[in-house]
């Protein structure tokens, strides 16, 4: 169907509903704004999408059906025997009326009429018998057109069917008049609307109401840059920031280029289809209808889509949308003219003045401000910054800190050393084992001492036997006494080759392995008192010793765990400042190289509240000898005294010690 010289219509596929709008309704739509929508069918859509001259006959005898075909020659009759066949027929098409005959049980007829697919059709039940009350609620709800207790003759049935169709057409015409009135109200509102996004929102709502489409859209055609755009929402007044698609591709772009409407049963079958531009990347199975809004050029494109389960768009749907587009053309032309004027002279008026005028305001605006408004905000910001700086300088403080390395000690630690040199033959403990005083730790090579002890034991036994044979022999008595002394000395030397625990404790670390050679004074293992509290031994610069005292707060940060800071309280501070060598001696031979020291230092001790710490949400155990970093705040001075030395004495202010 054509509208103007530059508009034509394309139809893709075969529309099942066909050209189904009756002459009166079609004349109303083509006459201008009148776009009637009939009763909603069981599959959605407008009444024009149904076949008003199709009647479904269920359970009528052959003679009655033949008579009806002769008397109703201009009406399509579909004859089925039972409810299941009727539902199958309703799945394939819509009907204007349903007539249940005498061979259909009243209960079965009631089940059929309860089906939502016949809710929009005129329903007639013949020969309901004594079960008239079964249909009383349908009569009350005006869903049943006529009901008879016995089967009437064919002429009466034909008259009932013709009356039902006429009733349906009259009902559809009355609804069309109501729709015409509501559409006129919409156009009256849009005529005074000054915001294009609000107009688009109202148009989309009217399209949804008229077409019963699943998705509706309105794309504004910008011929200057050959794009189609749509506002994001009703507050989106700047077309430059809107969502834009090129007119160089897609079905919508084709409509914008040519001014020709498109109607498709399956949008994905068309070679011009562009998923992103036409359906926003959604299903290519949709029904598709696009109609341009045209004056001397295409101003916008109205788009409607239905899912594959919904009926296709028919001629009536396109006629409704085409009529709406013709009525909207002057409104969209006004906005197009405003955009052209704005582009033609963008610098004649300020953007604020154009916005003020476009909003329909008639009152006078404020006088032109020659000084930019931002200068006032900049001055206020500058004053606020000066005031903040003076307040910070007056009340702010600078803190003095002392920093140094630290190491973790778990209880009292004792290094077990050897007094002799030799090769280790066995190590009899493992780390973590509990030992008592005198328990064997390790053995050194004692082959020579063992041989000497065995030789002396043999001589001693021989001398002792001689002494027992002659108890009064003075020489044998002297030999036994001499050998006994030498035997005790050899046993002592053999025992010295065994390293034993000097006290009870837990083995912390084993430094020796079988086969290693030890010199006198080397550490074999270490013992830790499990009853001792874990502590932190830190070394701070010796110059800060006068400012340190027990009770001050100390921040500990373990190496490798930047988020494991702990605040501790200093328990003890050494009275003497010592050099690095003496400080390492205090740590013990095992930690000599673990703590980097340079220059005089003072030792500080703080207790750890727990042997565990948290890092990055996980809990870990503290181990002996773990190194770290400590920081102690010594004192604080005001910022002004730092900038102006001597100001504290003038104001009788003192630095604060921590």
mmCIF file of N, CA and C in Angstrom, residues 36 106 228 296 300 309 341 374 383 396 473 647:
data_model
loop_
_atom_site.group_PDB
_atom_site.id
_atom_site.type_symbol
_atom_site.label_atom_id
_atom_site.label_comp_id
_atom_site.label_asym_id
_atom_site.label_seq_id
_atom_site.Cartn_x
_atom_site.Cartn_y
_atom_site.Cartn_z
ATOM 1 N N UNK A 36 -8.437 1.040 14.296
ATOM 2 C CA UNK A 36 -9.209 0.199 15.197
ATOM 3 C C UNK A 36 -8.469 -1.049 15.581
ATOM 4 N N UNK A 106 -22.113 -31.638 26.781
ATOM 5 C CA UNK A 106 -22.017 -30.298 27.386
ATOM 6 C C UNK A 106 -20.715 -30.097 28.172
ATOM 7 N N UNK A 228 21.172 6.558 12.454
ATOM 8 C CA UNK A 228 19.921 6.438 13.201
ATOM 9 C C UNK A 228 20.269 6.409 14.673
ATOM 10 N N UNK A 296 9.381 15.523 3.605
ATOM 11 C CA UNK A 296 10.184 15.584 2.390
ATOM 12 C C UNK A 296 11.358 14.632 2.459
ATOM 13 N N UNK A 300 12.173 9.475 10.843
ATOM 14 C CA UNK A 300 12.338 8.451 11.877
ATOM 15 C C UNK A 300 11.784 7.140 11.328
ATOM 16 N N UNK A 309 6.405 -17.317 18.276
ATOM 17 C CA UNK A 309 5.160 -17.966 18.721
ATOM 18 C C UNK A 309 3.943 -17.052 18.542
ATOM 19 N N UNK A 341 18.379 24.356 12.469
ATOM 20 C CA UNK A 341 18.682 25.736 12.835
ATOM 21 C C UNK A 341 19.841 25.810 13.818
ATOM 22 N N UNK A 374 33.135 30.248 36.969
ATOM 23 C CA UNK A 374 34.103 29.405 37.670
ATOM 24 C C UNK A 374 35.093 30.217 38.486
ATOM 25 N N UNK A 383 40.610 30.440 49.015
ATOM 26 C CA UNK A 383 40.480 30.887 50.408
ATOM 27 C C UNK A 383 40.388 29.691 51.346
ATOM 28 N N UNK A 396 48.910 21.123 63.476
ATOM 29 C CA UNK A 396 49.571 19.909 63.014
ATOM 30 C C UNK A 396 50.889 19.665 63.721
ATOM 31 N N UNK A 473 99.442 -60.032 98.638
ATOM 32 C CA UNK A 473 100.543 -59.583 97.785
ATOM 33 C C UNK A 473 100.407 -58.068 97.625
ATOM 34 N N UNK A 647 59.814 29.099 68.170
ATOM 35 C CA UNK A 647 58.447 29.532 68.435
ATOM 36 C C UNK A 647 57.860 28.799 69.634
#
